[in-house]
mmCIF file of C-alpha atoms (C1' of nucleotides) and ligand atoms in Angstrom:
data_model
loop_
_atom_site.group_PDB
_atom_site.id
_atom_site.type_symbol
_atom_site.label_atom_id
_atom_site.label_comp_id
_atom_site.label_asym_id
_atom_site.label_seq_id
_atom_site.Cartn_x
_atom_site.Cartn_y
_atom_site.Cartn_z
ATOM 1 C CA MET A 1 -2.150 36.885 -16.461
ATOM 2 C CA PRO A 2 -3.661 33.423 -16.049
ATOM 3 C CA ARG A 3 -4.008 32.144 -12.583
ATOM 4 C CA HIS A 4 -1.258 29.794 -11.529
ATOM 5 C CA ALA A 5 0.854 30.975 -14.256
ATOM 6 C CA PHE A 6 4.030 30.132 -12.627
ATOM 7 C CA ASP A 7 3.882 26.414 -12.168
ATOM 8 C CA SER A 8 1.951 25.605 -15.218
ATOM 9 C CA ASP A 9 4.337 27.641 -17.278
ATOM 10 C CA ASP A 10 7.214 25.860 -15.734
ATOM 11 C CA TRP A 11 6.177 22.283 -16.659
ATOM 12 C CA PRO A 12 7.440 22.224 -20.257
ATOM 13 C CA LYS A 13 10.830 23.634 -19.189
ATOM 14 C CA ARG A 14 11.138 21.022 -16.297
ATOM 15 C CA PHE A 15 10.588 18.222 -18.904
ATOM 16 C CA ARG A 16 12.838 19.785 -21.563
ATOM 17 C CA ARG A 17 15.604 20.350 -19.097
ATOM 18 C CA ARG A 18 15.584 16.691 -18.613
ATOM 19 C CA GLY A 19 15.710 15.907 -22.266
ATOM 20 C CA LEU A 20 11.998 14.763 -21.910
ATOM 21 C CA ARG A 21 9.143 15.982 -24.082
ATOM 22 C CA PHE A 22 6.034 17.676 -22.949
ATOM 23 C CA THR A 23 3.466 15.711 -24.816
ATOM 24 C CA GLU A 24 -0.286 15.998 -24.936
ATOM 25 C CA PRO A 25 -0.900 13.116 -22.541
ATOM 26 C CA ARG A 26 1.511 14.498 -20.076
ATOM 27 C CA ARG A 27 0.026 18.029 -20.232
ATOM 28 C CA LEU A 28 -3.487 16.549 -19.825
ATOM 29 C CA ILE A 29 -2.573 14.513 -16.901
ATOM 30 C CA LEU A 30 -0.846 17.440 -15.271
ATOM 31 C CA ASP A 31 -4.004 19.526 -15.924
ATOM 32 C CA ILE A 32 -6.330 17.093 -14.285
ATOM 33 C CA LEU A 33 -4.016 17.030 -11.160
ATOM 34 C CA ASN A 34 -3.742 20.774 -11.154
ATOM 35 C CA GLY A 35 -7.621 21.110 -11.311
ATOM 36 C CA THR A 36 -8.753 18.825 -8.543
ATOM 37 C CA ASN A 37 -8.329 18.983 -4.715
ATOM 38 C CA GLU A 38 -8.893 15.264 -4.361
ATOM 39 C CA HIS A 39 -6.402 12.591 -4.336
ATOM 40 C CA LEU A 40 -6.924 10.655 -7.417
ATOM 41 C CA SER A 41 -5.914 7.203 -8.374
ATOM 42 C CA ALA A 42 -4.255 6.282 -11.695
ATOM 43 C CA GLU A 43 -7.662 4.921 -12.960
ATOM 44 C CA GLU A 44 -9.560 7.992 -12.007
ATOM 45 C CA ILE A 45 -6.921 10.167 -13.718
ATOM 46 C CA TYR A 46 -7.232 8.015 -16.804
ATOM 47 C CA LEU A 47 -10.996 8.497 -16.820
ATOM 48 C CA ALA A 48 -10.832 12.150 -16.514
ATOM 49 C CA VAL A 49 -8.279 12.518 -19.207
ATOM 50 C CA HIS A 50 -10.042 9.936 -21.310
ATOM 51 C CA LYS A 51 -13.044 12.447 -21.748
ATOM 52 C CA LYS A 52 -10.808 15.045 -23.477
ATOM 53 C CA TYR A 53 -8.591 12.755 -25.142
ATOM 54 C CA PRO A 54 -10.106 9.289 -25.658
ATOM 55 C CA GLY A 55 -6.853 7.911 -27.185
ATOM 56 C CA ILE A 56 -5.022 7.875 -23.920
ATOM 57 C CA GLY A 57 -3.939 4.491 -22.436
ATOM 58 C CA LEU A 58 -3.818 3.591 -18.783
ATOM 59 C CA THR A 59 -0.293 2.527 -19.301
ATOM 60 C CA THR A 60 0.643 6.079 -20.097
ATOM 61 C CA VAL A 61 -1.129 7.374 -17.087
ATOM 62 C CA TYR A 62 0.963 4.968 -14.972
ATOM 63 C CA ARG A 63 4.181 5.983 -16.665
ATOM 64 C CA THR A 64 3.555 9.611 -16.494
ATOM 65 C CA LEU A 65 2.729 9.372 -12.791
ATOM 66 C CA ASP A 66 5.748 7.492 -11.958
ATOM 67 C CA LEU A 67 7.760 10.126 -13.996
ATOM 68 C CA LEU A 68 5.985 13.087 -12.169
ATOM 69 C CA VAL A 69 6.775 11.415 -8.811
ATOM 70 C CA GLU A 70 10.406 11.007 -9.874
ATOM 71 C CA MET A 71 10.588 14.606 -10.974
ATOM 72 C CA GLY A 72 9.399 15.705 -7.523
ATOM 73 C CA LEU A 73 6.153 17.377 -9.066
ATOM 74 C CA VAL A 74 3.703 14.862 -7.543
ATOM 75 C CA HIS A 75 3.245 13.116 -4.167
ATOM 76 C CA GLN A 76 2.150 9.367 -4.260
ATOM 77 C CA PHE A 77 0.252 8.150 -1.321
ATOM 78 C CA GLN A 78 -1.030 4.840 -0.161
ATOM 79 C CA PHE A 79 -3.957 5.490 2.158
ATOM 80 C CA GLY A 80 -4.830 1.875 2.538
ATOM 81 C CA ASP A 81 -7.584 1.339 -0.128
ATOM 82 C CA GLY A 82 -5.241 -0.787 -2.230
ATOM 83 C CA ARG A 83 -4.286 1.643 -4.888
ATOM 84 C CA SER A 84 -1.930 4.661 -5.008
ATOM 85 C CA ARG A 85 -3.267 8.217 -4.929
ATOM 86 C CA TYR A 86 -1.644 11.133 -6.394
ATOM 87 C CA GLU A 87 -1.526 14.838 -5.616
ATOM 88 C CA LEU A 88 0.218 17.631 -7.442
ATOM 89 C CA ILE A 89 2.659 19.310 -4.952
ATOM 90 C CA HIS A 90 2.043 22.854 -6.063
ATOM 91 C CA ASN A 91 -1.582 22.838 -6.584
ATOM 92 C CA PRO A 92 -3.334 26.292 -6.755
ATOM 93 C CA GLY A 93 -6.489 24.874 -5.046
ATOM 94 C CA LYS A 94 -4.517 23.369 -2.151
ATOM 95 C CA PRO A 95 -2.572 24.228 0.855
ATOM 96 C CA GLY A 96 1.190 23.937 0.115
ATOM 97 C CA HIS A 97 2.906 21.421 2.470
ATOM 98 C CA HIS A 98 0.115 19.799 4.519
ATOM 99 C CA HIS A 99 -0.731 16.595 6.571
ATOM 100 C CA HIS A 100 -3.768 14.499 6.153
ATOM 101 C CA LEU A 101 -6.790 13.491 8.249
ATOM 102 C CA VAL A 102 -8.260 10.068 7.120
ATOM 103 C CA CYS A 103 -11.484 8.517 7.840
ATOM 104 C CA SER A 104 -10.970 4.937 8.423
ATOM 105 C CA ARG A 105 -14.449 4.152 7.455
ATOM 106 C CA CYS A 106 -15.331 5.940 4.303
ATOM 107 C CA LYS A 107 -11.801 6.991 3.309
ATOM 108 C CA ARG A 108 -12.539 10.557 3.165
ATOM 109 C CA ILE A 109 -9.308 12.456 3.175
ATOM 110 C CA ILE A 110 -8.806 15.948 4.623
ATOM 111 C CA ASP A 111 -5.876 18.137 3.967
ATOM 112 C CA TYR A 112 -4.778 20.411 6.681
ATOM 113 C CA ASP A 113 -2.127 22.986 7.120
ATOM 114 C CA ASP A 114 -3.388 25.118 9.864
ATOM 115 C CA PHE A 115 -0.850 23.519 12.097
ATOM 116 C CA VAL A 116 -0.741 23.871 15.749
ATOM 117 C CA GLU A 117 1.528 26.708 16.822
ATOM 118 C CA GLU A 118 4.662 24.714 17.669
ATOM 119 C CA GLU A 119 3.949 21.816 15.315
ATOM 120 C CA VAL A 120 6.233 23.001 12.446
ATOM 121 C CA GLU A 121 9.069 23.925 14.734
ATOM 122 C CA LEU A 122 8.849 20.650 16.502
ATOM 123 C CA ILE A 123 8.886 18.654 13.300
ATOM 124 C CA ARG A 124 12.020 20.344 12.321
ATOM 125 C CA LYS A 125 13.530 19.529 15.701
ATOM 126 C CA VAL A 126 12.496 15.890 15.387
ATOM 127 C CA GLU A 127 13.948 15.688 12.026
ATOM 128 C CA GLU A 128 17.364 17.236 13.394
ATOM 129 C CA ALA A 129 17.469 14.809 16.206
ATOM 130 C CA LEU A 130 16.661 11.691 14.084
ATOM 131 C CA ALA A 131 19.250 12.781 11.374
ATOM 132 C CA LYS A 132 21.871 13.099 14.019
ATOM 133 C CA LYS A 133 21.140 9.942 15.948
ATOM 134 C CA HIS A 134 20.644 7.605 13.080
ATOM 135 C CA ASP A 135 22.869 9.301 10.510
ATOM 136 C CA PHE A 136 20.140 9.770 7.999
ATOM 137 C CA SER A 137 19.657 12.647 5.679
ATOM 138 C CA ILE A 138 15.953 13.429 6.170
ATOM 139 C CA GLU A 139 14.079 14.417 3.117
ATOM 140 C CA GLY A 140 10.567 14.261 4.149
ATOM 141 C CA HIS A 141 7.802 13.016 6.419
ATOM 142 C CA LEU A 142 4.356 11.523 6.081
ATOM 143 C CA ILE A 143 1.899 12.378 8.863
ATOM 144 C CA GLN A 144 -1.625 11.056 8.821
ATOM 145 C CA PHE A 145 -4.120 10.987 11.511
ATOM 146 C CA TYR A 146 -6.684 8.385 11.327
ATOM 147 C CA GLY A 147 -10.281 8.510 12.812
ATOM 148 C CA ILE A 148 -13.911 8.351 12.210
ATOM 149 C CA CYS A 149 -15.709 11.298 10.534
ATOM 150 C CA ARG A 150 -18.969 12.670 11.771
ATOM 151 C CA GLU A 151 -21.123 11.281 8.961
ATOM 152 C CA CYS A 152 -19.616 7.728 9.612
ATOM 153 C CA ARG A 153 -20.335 8.116 13.338
ATOM 154 C CA GLU A 154 -23.927 9.517 12.699
ATOM 155 C CA MET B 1 8.060 -17.457 34.411
ATOM 156 C CA PRO B 2 8.526 -17.425 30.780
ATOM 157 C CA ARG B 3 9.359 -14.005 29.242
ATOM 158 C CA HIS B 4 6.467 -12.023 27.734
ATOM 159 C CA ALA B 5 4.136 -14.335 29.679
ATOM 160 C CA PHE B 6 1.402 -11.811 29.823
ATOM 161 C CA ASP B 7 0.711 -11.346 26.213
ATOM 162 C CA SER B 8 1.344 -14.618 24.898
ATOM 163 C CA ASP B 9 -0.881 -16.226 27.542
ATOM 164 C CA ASP B 10 -3.524 -13.806 26.606
ATOM 165 C CA TRP B 11 -3.751 -14.927 23.050
ATOM 166 C CA PRO B 12 -6.013 -18.019 23.255
ATOM 167 C CA LYS B 13 -8.281 -16.060 25.474
ATOM 168 C CA ARG B 14 -8.623 -13.302 23.175
ATOM 169 C CA PHE B 15 -9.619 -15.596 20.336
ATOM 170 C CA ARG B 16 -12.020 -17.718 22.443
ATOM 171 C CA ARG B 17 -13.625 -14.519 23.732
ATOM 172 C CA ARG B 18 -14.625 -13.871 20.083
ATOM 173 C CA GLY B 19 -15.773 -17.374 19.470
ATOM 174 C CA LEU B 20 -12.718 -18.181 17.518
ATOM 175 C CA ARG B 21 -10.301 -20.894 17.756
ATOM 176 C CA PHE B 22 -6.675 -20.663 18.688
ATOM 177 C CA THR B 23 -5.207 -23.039 16.130
ATOM 178 C CA GLU B 24 -1.699 -24.178 15.295
ATOM 179 C CA PRO B 25 -1.303 -21.930 12.232
ATOM 180 C CA ARG B 26 -2.466 -18.969 14.269
ATOM 181 C CA ARG B 27 -0.230 -19.850 17.156
ATOM 182 C CA LEU B 28 2.654 -20.124 14.692
ATOM 183 C CA ILE B 29 2.094 -16.969 13.084
ATOM 184 C CA LEU B 30 1.827 -14.969 16.238
ATOM 185 C CA ASP B 31 5.042 -16.684 17.365
ATOM 186 C CA ILE B 32 6.906 -15.429 14.396
ATOM 187 C CA LEU B 33 5.656 -11.932 14.807
ATOM 188 C CA ASN B 34 6.577 -12.057 18.421
ATOM 189 C CA GLY B 35 10.007 -13.185 17.962
ATOM 190 C CA THR B 36 11.107 -10.741 15.131
ATOM 191 C CA ASN B 37 11.740 -7.043 15.331
ATOM 192 C CA GLU B 38 11.430 -6.746 11.571
ATOM 193 C CA HIS B 39 8.389 -5.485 9.740
ATOM 194 C CA LEU B 40 7.470 -8.767 7.872
ATOM 195 C CA SER B 41 5.452 -9.163 4.739
ATOM 196 C CA ALA B 42 2.757 -11.884 4.520
ATOM 197 C CA GLU B 43 5.065 -13.997 2.356
ATOM 198 C CA GLU B 44 7.957 -13.594 4.698
ATOM 199 C CA ILE B 45 5.776 -14.755 7.538
ATOM 200 C CA TYR B 46 4.626 -17.676 5.383
ATOM 201 C CA LEU B 47 8.238 -18.809 4.678
ATOM 202 C CA ALA B 48 9.073 -18.594 8.408
ATOM 203 C CA VAL B 49 6.200 -20.548 9.574
ATOM 204 C CA HIS B 50 6.578 -23.096 6.762
ATOM 205 C CA LYS B 51 9.816 -24.273 8.229
ATOM 206 C CA LYS B 52 8.132 -25.451 11.406
ATOM 207 C CA TYR B 53 4.782 -26.258 9.849
ATOM 208 C CA PRO B 54 5.183 -26.934 6.129
ATOM 209 C CA GLY B 55 1.503 -27.681 5.562
ATOM 210 C CA ILE B 56 0.696 -24.000 6.114
ATOM 211 C CA GLY B 57 -0.952 -22.081 3.272
ATOM 212 C CA LEU B 58 -0.226 -18.575 2.147
ATOM 213 C CA THR B 59 -3.885 -17.960 2.265
ATOM 214 C CA THR B 60 -4.167 -18.791 5.891
ATOM 215 C CA VAL B 61 -1.349 -16.326 6.455
ATOM 216 C CA TYR B 62 -3.304 -13.612 4.748
ATOM 217 C CA ARG B 63 -6.547 -14.537 6.645
ATOM 218 C CA THR B 64 -4.789 -14.730 9.918
ATOM 219 C CA LEU B 65 -3.069 -11.436 9.459
ATOM 220 C CA ASP B 66 -6.356 -9.693 8.544
ATOM 221 C CA LEU B 67 -8.015 -11.141 11.625
ATOM 222 C CA LEU B 68 -5.058 -10.139 13.874
ATOM 223 C CA VAL B 69 -5.205 -6.470 12.587
ATOM 224 C CA GLU B 70 -9.039 -6.575 13.130
ATOM 225 C CA MET B 71 -8.457 -7.886 16.603
ATOM 226 C CA GLY B 72 -5.967 -4.961 17.166
ATOM 227 C CA LEU B 73 -3.112 -7.244 17.952
ATOM 228 C CA VAL B 74 -1.116 -6.277 14.889
ATOM 229 C CA HIS B 75 -0.355 -3.193 12.913
ATOM 230 C CA GLN B 76 -0.439 -3.360 9.104
ATOM 231 C CA PHE B 77 1.722 -0.759 7.279
ATOM 232 C CA GLN B 78 2.511 0.172 3.808
ATOM 233 C CA PHE B 79 6.067 1.516 3.463
ATOM 234 C CA GLY B 80 5.780 1.889 -0.340
ATOM 235 C CA ASP B 81 7.479 -1.350 -1.534
ATOM 236 C CA GLY B 82 4.187 -2.691 -2.901
ATOM 237 C CA ARG B 83 3.333 -5.161 -0.047
ATOM 238 C CA SER B 84 1.772 -4.809 3.394
ATOM 239 C CA ARG B 85 4.014 -5.328 6.278
ATOM 240 C CA TYR B 86 3.052 -6.463 9.700
ATOM 241 C CA GLU B 87 4.023 -5.791 13.272
ATOM 242 C CA LEU B 88 2.896 -7.275 16.488
ATOM 243 C CA ILE B 89 1.684 -4.375 18.667
ATOM 244 C CA HIS B 90 2.786 -5.738 21.948
ATOM 245 C CA ASN B 91 6.179 -7.233 20.957
ATOM 246 C CA PRO B 92 8.663 -7.955 23.771
ATOM 247 C CA GLY B 93 11.671 -6.990 21.615
ATOM 248 C CA LYS B 94 10.384 -3.608 20.449
ATOM 249 C CA PRO B 95 9.390 -0.306 21.953
ATOM 250 C CA GLY B 96 5.738 0.066 22.515
ATOM 251 C CA HIS B 97 4.133 2.913 20.506
ATOM 252 C CA HIS B 98 6.661 4.184 18.203
ATOM 253 C CA HIS B 99 7.315 5.949 14.914
ATOM 254 C CA HIS B 100 9.263 5.020 11.956
ATOM 255 C CA LEU B 101 12.290 6.160 10.090
ATOM 256 C CA VAL B 102 12.500 4.859 6.591
ATOM 257 C CA CYS B 103 15.314 4.780 4.023
ATOM 258 C CA SER B 104 13.821 5.728 0.723
ATOM 259 C CA ARG B 105 16.649 3.915 -1.012
ATOM 260 C CA CYS B 106 17.097 0.425 0.592
ATOM 261 C CA LYS B 107 13.784 0.559 2.571
ATOM 262 C CA ARG B 108 15.563 -0.140 5.932
ATOM 263 C CA ILE B 109 13.166 0.690 8.657
ATOM 264 C CA ILE B 110 14.034 2.039 12.008
ATOM 265 C CA ASP B 111 11.628 1.966 14.987
ATOM 266 C CA TYR B 112 11.995 4.809 17.403
ATOM 267 C CA ASP B 113 10.196 5.856 20.588
ATOM 268 C CA ASP B 114 12.804 8.300 22.186
ATOM 269 C CA PHE B 115 10.572 10.995 21.253
ATOM 270 C CA VAL B 116 11.837 14.482 21.616
ATOM 271 C CA GLU B 117 10.629 16.182 24.931
ATOM 272 C CA GLU B 118 7.309 17.984 23.750
ATOM 273 C CA GLU B 119 6.705 15.382 20.893
ATOM 274 C CA VAL B 120 4.198 13.309 22.750
ATOM 275 C CA GLU B 121 2.421 16.261 24.167
ATOM 276 C CA LEU B 122 2.188 17.996 20.938
ATOM 277 C CA ILE B 123 0.582 15.137 19.174
ATOM 278 C CA ARG B 124 -2.094 14.867 21.771
ATOM 279 C CA LYS B 125 -2.690 18.520 21.331
ATOM 280 C CA VAL B 126 -2.960 18.242 17.557
ATOM 281 C CA GLU B 127 -5.204 15.351 17.809
ATOM 282 C CA GLU B 128 -7.500 17.288 20.074
ATOM 283 C CA ALA B 129 -7.433 20.398 17.592
ATOM 284 C CA LEU B 130 -8.287 18.044 14.581
ATOM 285 C CA ALA B 131 -10.870 16.330 16.360
ATOM 286 C CA LYS B 132 -12.680 19.500 17.275
ATOM 287 C CA LYS B 133 -12.204 21.361 14.118
ATOM 288 C CA HIS B 134 -13.166 18.557 11.853
ATOM 289 C CA ASP B 135 -15.537 16.660 13.934
ATOM 290 C CA PHE B 136 -13.539 13.462 13.780
ATOM 291 C CA SER B 137 -12.987 10.968 16.584
ATOM 292 C CA ILE B 138 -9.225 10.422 16.244
ATOM 293 C CA GLU B 139 -8.198 6.699 16.793
ATOM 294 C CA GLY B 140 -4.479 6.854 15.792
ATOM 295 C CA HIS B 141 -1.804 8.400 13.681
ATOM 296 C CA LEU B 142 0.912 7.341 11.282
ATOM 297 C CA ILE B 143 4.182 9.204 11.408
ATOM 298 C CA GLN B 144 7.115 8.332 9.330
ATOM 299 C CA PHE B 145 10.263 10.208 8.340
ATOM 300 C CA TYR B 146 11.798 9.437 5.208
ATOM 301 C CA GLY B 147 15.614 9.838 4.211
ATOM 302 C CA ILE B 148 18.633 8.177 3.124
ATOM 303 C CA CYS B 149 20.623 6.163 5.548
ATOM 304 C CA ARG B 150 24.412 6.321 5.910
ATOM 305 C CA GLU B 151 25.139 3.152 4.002
ATOM 306 C CA CYS B 152 23.069 4.253 0.974
ATOM 307 C CA ARG B 153 24.805 7.628 0.931
ATOM 308 C CA GLU B 154 28.257 5.942 1.285
ATOM 309 C "C1'" DT C 1 12.509 16.968 -45.007
ATOM 310 C "C1'" DA C 2 14.684 12.901 -43.173
ATOM 311 C "C1'" DG C 3 16.552 10.689 -39.177
ATOM 312 C "C1'" DT C 4 16.671 9.366 -34.401
ATOM 313 C "C1'" DA C 5 15.208 8.566 -29.977
ATOM 314 C "C1'" DA C 6 11.333 9.303 -26.947
ATOM 315 C "C1'" DA C 7 6.698 8.423 -26.175
ATOM 316 C "C1'" DT C 8 2.744 5.763 -26.646
ATOM 317 C "C1'" DG C 9 -1.129 2.305 -26.478
ATOM 318 C "C1'" DA C 10 -2.657 -2.605 -26.825
ATOM 319 C "C1'" DA C 11 -2.019 -6.754 -25.099
ATOM 320 C "C1'" DA C 12 0.188 -9.954 -22.252
ATOM 321 C "C1'" DA C 13 2.695 -10.639 -17.962
ATOM 322 C "C1'" DT C 14 3.384 -10.107 -13.060
ATOM 323 C "C1'" DC C 15 2.414 -9.821 -8.398
ATOM 324 C "C1'" DA C 16 -0.061 -9.257 -4.193
ATOM 325 C "C1'" DT C 17 -4.176 -10.332 -2.275
ATOM 326 C "C1'" DT C 18 -8.871 -12.387 -2.312
ATOM 327 C "C1'" DT C 19 -12.430 -15.827 -3.454
ATOM 328 C "C1'" DT C 20 -14.264 -20.326 -4.071
ATOM 329 C "C1'" DC C 21 -14.897 -24.897 -2.516
ATOM 330 C "C1'" DA C 22 -14.006 -29.248 -0.861
ATOM 331 C "C1'" DT C 23 -11.840 -31.104 3.258
ATOM 332 C "C1'" DT C 24 -10.208 -31.078 7.927
ATOM 333 C "C1'" DA C 25 -10.356 -30.378 12.762
ATOM 334 C "C1'" DA C 26 -11.577 -27.696 17.256
ATOM 335 C "C1'" DG C 27 -14.192 -28.040 20.898
ATOM 336 C "C1'" DG C 28 -19.005 -28.328 23.077
ATOM 337 C "C1'" DA C 29 -22.859 -31.739 23.947
ATOM 338 C "C1'" DG C 30 -24.072 -35.927 25.313
ATOM 339 C "C1'" DC D 1 -14.840 -40.809 24.522
ATOM 340 C "C1'" DT D 2 -17.750 -40.189 20.557
ATOM 341 C "C1'" DC D 3 -20.652 -37.348 17.835
ATOM 342 C "C1'" DC D 4 -21.847 -33.029 15.807
ATOM 343 C "C1'" DT D 5 -21.793 -28.500 14.333
ATOM 344 C "C1'" DT D 6 -19.263 -24.934 12.507
ATOM 345 C "C1'" DA D 7 -14.891 -22.513 12.246
ATOM 346 C "C1'" DA D 8 -10.652 -23.097 9.869
ATOM 347 C "C1'" DT D 9 -7.753 -24.485 6.391
ATOM 348 C "C1'" DG D 10 -5.249 -25.184 1.784
ATOM 349 C "C1'" DA D 11 -5.169 -25.734 -3.191
ATOM 350 C "C1'" DA D 12 -6.466 -23.769 -7.025
ATOM 351 C "C1'" DA D 13 -8.589 -20.257 -9.543
ATOM 352 C "C1'" DA D 14 -9.888 -15.401 -9.700
ATOM 353 C "C1'" DT D 15 -9.123 -10.622 -9.086
ATOM 354 C "C1'" DG D 16 -7.242 -6.042 -9.478
ATOM 355 C "C1'" DA D 17 -3.557 -3.066 -9.627
ATOM 356 C "C1'" DT D 18 0.712 -2.246 -11.761
ATOM 357 C "C1'" DT D 19 4.485 -3.413 -15.121
ATOM 358 C "C1'" DT D 20 6.507 -5.100 -19.183
ATOM 359 C "C1'" DT D 21 6.796 -5.959 -23.984
ATOM 360 C "C1'" DC D 22 6.723 -4.674 -28.565
ATOM 361 C "C1'" DA D 23 5.230 -2.654 -32.772
ATOM 362 C "C1'" DT D 24 3.907 1.971 -33.998
ATOM 363 C "C1'" DT D 25 3.756 6.870 -33.745
ATOM 364 C "C1'" DT D 26 5.495 11.415 -32.543
ATOM 365 C "C1'" DA D 27 8.611 15.179 -31.191
ATOM 366 C "C1'" DC D 28 12.434 17.385 -32.218
ATOM 367 C "C1'" DT D 29 16.871 17.785 -34.549
ATOM 368 C "C1'" DA D 30 20.233 17.912 -38.202
HETATM 369 MN MN1 MN E 1 -3.372 16.143 0.333
HETATM 370 MN MN1 MN E 2 7.817 -0.563 13.847
HETATM 371 ZN ZN1 ZN E 3 -16.062 8.771 7.137
HETATM 372 ZN ZN1 ZN E 4 19.340 2.860 2.916
#
DNA sequence: TAGTAAATGAAAATCATTTTCATTAAGGAG
DNA sequence: CTCCTTAATGAAAATGATTTTCATTTACTA
């Protein structure tokens, strides 16, 4: 049984269920996202796919990423370096739901999910309070800590 | 004594201390930021200043905003609508340090600082743990909750 | 196998932001 | 107050990421 069989096997289904086709470019883009633990930009994904499939167009990468975000398979982030960065939500090499620690200087990004004891419970509570008070249906949160990494501090 | 005397009176000093000049465009941009509780984009600020001072250039707005961010007077955010949005840190019409609740549909942004009891303390604790574990000096955090507001839900 | 709609890629367009460069103006020295 | 130096400004051009357009290709269906 191949590793990560569950999610990868699911991809084609998820597309077909929506009347969409699971094409080579789409498969390759997902493969790249599945195989990295970085937060890649559209261009970085394009370059990576390009090695295996030189015919790919940057346009297709953008279109596919929009689609994957829309389908809820990929998270899109803006870490402040002027371009969107993408991360596969169910990635075998990464923690599941996690937050980010970002170096303001070198832009290094660290995923973490070893939450402090009460962290998860508190977030649930905050979401509940916000939902009630502002009559919002909360669907998610973005939590990032900014700082300077050791290398950048010397 | 004018309202918000403290901060506004401070602006010229802060500029001069850095060998920078406190010019009319800079003053006007700060006035706009000081007088709104929205999260304005560069263009929105430009349009607002333009009414009082039609000579202003969009370039100057961008340059001034960069400077204000660099000086630590203004926060720059990307809420995912493709442009940066800015907020004066010490704004008389706003809570001090606060987090955001964002409607994914209409992009409405709600400031909140009525943190749940243990919220502030927990964040401190998380920052401490992250700093130690990853050898980062933490300088801040970005916490946003996403959801759908009542209007957008009907 | 043929037909139909989805998907693709190249090129052009768009949009926010940055750079360039000639001109203006702030504020200190005299 | 006037001169001088240098910071600040604005218009126009450049840039860079993302989107749109459109002709062509491809996937799946009948
Ligand atoms: Mn991550
Ligand atoms: Mn705010
Ligand atoms: Zn760093
Ligand atoms: Zn809304």
